[in-house]
Amino acid sequence: MDAERFLKHVEAAPWYRGQIAGVRKLPAREASCAEPQHTLPSPLRRMLRQAGIERLYVHQAQAVDCAAREQDFVVVTATASGKTLCYVLPVFESTLRNPRSTALFIYPTKALAQDQLRVLEELKGTCPGVDAMAGTYDGDTPPELRRRLRDSGALILTNPDMLHQGILPNHGRWSRFFGNLRHVVLDEVHTYRGLFGSNVANVLRRLRRVASHYGAEPRFVCSSATIANPAEHAERLTQRPMRLIDEDGSPAGTKYFVLWNPPRLGRFAGRRSPLTEAVTLMRELIKDDIQVIAFSRTRNGTERLLKSCRKELAGLSPRLAEAVQAYRGGYLPEERREVERKLPTRELLGVVSTNALELGIDIGSLDACLVVGYPGTIASTWQQAGRAGRGTEESIVFLIAQNAPVDQYLMHNTQYLFEKSPENAVTDPDNVYVALGHLRTAVHELPVKEEESDLFGEYTEALLGLMEEHRMARRIEDRWYWTGQGYPASKVNLRSISDTTYTIMDREKDRVVGTVDETGAFSQVHDHAVYLHAGETYFVEELDVDNKIAFVRAEELDYFTQAMTEASIRIDERSEMRTKQWRVSETGLAPVTVTSTVTMFKKVKFGSRESIGYEELDLPPRDLQTLAWWSLPPEAALRLTRKYGREPAEGLVGIANVLTEVVPLFVMCDPVDIGTVVDSSNLDSPTLFVFDKYPQGMGFSEKAYELTERIMQAVVELIHGCECRTGCLSCVGAATPPSAFSAVESGTRGNIPDKEAALVLLHHLLEMEPYVPKYAPPSEDSPAAAPEPRRRLPRKELPARVEKNIRDQLQ
């Protein structure tokens, strides 16, 4: 395609209203090849020739040499750069040397495992001597094929959930496989972060332990999208030293990256829906015979975009309307396979997808990509953008912004996406609440030896003692043996930390939609909430707290709900508090107890993020023991703010709202993973707290504490970049997605917080030129400052200690 010609066409169109906020031309890159020092066996060289590969890219050659030296490594290169060969070559060579050797391939999704199985089978067919049985072992695998794979399989493709619940606890039936295990391939490691990543790290601890029991010590081969800490992250997951391979030798065509900001509906109003903009761009691209993929964050958005796009194209040509299809979870496998088959042959000119096509499923080369709304991480943005321009062809990518703080930050800081990734993948495998479930499962799998007393972190031995008290384990000489009841792996959800689980039930279809822990239940599936699951929207008819069931019905809705919480925070152990001087203020990290009560919720429009109503709730308070990063502004900053007639707490609440959106730019978490409180009772002055919404913390606030300077710089840039006067939903009044905590936890008035007060404080904290407010404080009776309904204060409860919580879980 000719990207420059298309952009000129867009700018000359009558519907164009200056949406292009920036264009970055990424130059073409020639292939960089190298010969590995290690000589590959002749069957592998023949396989490469038959695939049309005369020389390996430099990163592939480095991977071959690392494997030959028996080093664990992580490959970080672009989408479609040939990462598959980085692990297929070592695995096949091992099979050629020892036909009994086995390999375990772990993928984050079943669809990706199925796609990679096809690649493996094709390569096996051209490699004499590699006739090992390969197959996917997951929830869709028929019982007879499962038995055959256990008995004879050598190349097993699975996912963390099946490894955790289906394979490791039944390792005795896999003794042949584990005894010959030479390689573990961990694909897309950047997706294993936060709570999920912490659980996966513990599953891998158990995997290494079982393999060792059968006399094997497999090598780990990892791949990752571009993040700030790929080697550190892979080492944290696998507990193995990693060699980083990040010199991408694959060729790339010229790519034009367009930042597209929908026009405002009024001078200080919201912006036009990004879906509307996407429909227009898709129509113009397909009309010009340019093949395009559009990514939407929800299934509902995917279907709306497909329907609107087909309607627009039908007016031009029925053939063009039929050349657009959707691809998402919930479709039958044969429907998804049809899309995968038609895209490379150009039978389809457009596909609308959730992030189901973000990962490495092969769909051929596309000309253009529309990313409808910032996907949540920079890594995901580039994964989706990589779907356009495979090979050396020219391509174009549009990032279409929502009316959300981070989206608008990217529109006003056009260089940000193209600098070195600031995102740090964070996990905390030693979190005792996470480790406990895996320790129970590990003891059930194999007796725990005395020398393994730090296997699941420094509290392993203490946890074993508590298990012994509750008759789940018994120590005999130097080992602990399982004496509990049931199947402990079934009680560990890799995506949840709570033992108290609520079932989400579709009443009309009489089926389980999903599960959620108690924190999530109160904030996400309370009465009349809108629950988002796999891209679908569900209306919650009732939350039955006694029976722990949320009754929902599927419904197409154009809004989401945001739980609003009254919260108080208390620093628990001052002796464990870390502090440092940051510029003119003091900041620290401390163990805290957050007492919160969900008192009401607001309804927020998708796209415009306009608030369309409130509803009160009556739910009990909850205590959370976690970690918090706090920042204490100096008295001089507070005096300066009051000098201009502003309230410092209002400014801090505004900063807190923005932090909820900005912290995920640096720490790969979702806004719902962190909470904020503005409080004066702990440090005798208004203090801003950012805390993890997981017991004992998950590492998010700790990483934010380390990155205080960069995060605060981003906050002030975001607020300055917003065109509003005194605060709006795109900056200090951010309406974040549904969560258990929000900025109203500060207990201040319910207005959109004061942007000018936030800027006075930030300029002082960052030692910038003093900020002088340009506008008067918002009036209490102005439309923007209409008060929300009155919220009752939470009942204060004494905090429970960690040991008591563990005892309760074991009871």
Coordinates of N, CA and C in Angstrom, one line a residue, residues 33-41 45 55-69 71 93 97 243:
C33 N 21.4 -11.4 9.1 CA 21.6 -12.9 9.2 C 23.0 -13.2 9.8
A34 N 23.0 -14.4 10.4 CA 24.3 -14.9 10.9 C 24.3 -16.4 10.9
E35 N 25.6 -16.9 10.9 CA 25.7 -18.4 11.0 C 26.0 -18.7 12.5
P36 N 25.2 -19.7 13.0 CA 25.5 -20.0 14.4 C 26.9 -20.7 14.5
Q37 N 27.5 -20.6 15.6 CA 28.8 -21.3 15.9 C 28.6 -22.8 16.0
H38 N 27.4 -23.2 16.5 CA 27.0 -24.6 16.6 C 26.5 -25.0 15.2
T39 N 27.0 -26.2 14.7 CA 26.5 -26.7 13.5 C 25.3 -27.6 13.7
L40 N 24.2 -27.2 13.0 CA 22.9 -27.9 13.1 C 23.1 -29.3 12.4
P41 N 22.4 -30.3 12.9 CA 22.3 -31.6 12.2 C 21.7 -31.4 10.8
R45 N 19.0 -28.8 8.8 CA 19.4 -27.9 7.7 C 18.5 -28.2 6.5
R55 N 19.5 -18.8 5.4 CA 20.3 -18.4 6.5 C 19.4 -18.0 7.7
L56 N 19.9 -18.1 8.9 CA 19.1 -17.8 10.1 C 19.3 -16.3 10.4
Y57 N 18.2 -15.7 10.9 CA 18.3 -14.3 11.4 C 19.3 -14.3 12.6
V58 N 19.9 -13.2 13.0 CA 20.9 -13.1 14.0 C 20.3 -13.6 15.3
H59 N 19.1 -13.3 15.7 CA 18.5 -13.7 17.0 C 18.3 -15.2 17.0
Q60 N 17.9 -15.8 15.8 CA 17.8 -17.3 15.7 C 19.1 -18.0 15.9
A61 N 20.2 -17.4 15.3 CA 21.5 -18.0 15.4 C 22.0 -18.0 16.9
Q62 N 21.7 -16.8 17.5 CA 22.1 -16.7 18.9 C 21.3 -17.7 19.8
A63 N 20.1 -18.0 19.5 CA 19.3 -18.9 20.2 C 19.8 -20.3 20.0
V64 N 20.2 -20.7 18.8 CA 20.8 -22.0 18.6 C 22.1 -22.2 19.4
D65 N 22.9 -21.2 19.5 CA 24.2 -21.3 20.2 C 23.9 -21.3 21.7
C66 N 22.9 -20.6 22.2 CA 22.6 -20.6 23.6 C 22.1 -22.1 24.0
A67 N 21.3 -22.6 23.2 CA 20.8 -24.0 23.4 C 21.9 -25.0 23.4
A68 N 22.9 -24.8 22.5 CA 24.0 -25.7 22.4 C 24.9 -25.7 23.6
R69 N 24.9 -24.5 24.3 CA 25.7 -24.3 25.5 C 24.8 -24.7 26.7
Q71 N 22.2 -23.2 27.8 CA 21.8 -22.0 28.6 C 20.3 -21.8 28.5
E93 N 16.5 -30.8 17.6 CA 17.8 -31.4 17.7 C 17.9 -32.3 18.9
R97 N 18.9 -36.4 18.7 CA 19.9 -37.0 19.5 C 19.4 -38.1 20.4
R243 N 19.7 -15.7 29.7 CA 20.5 -15.0 28.7 C 19.4 -14.2 27.8

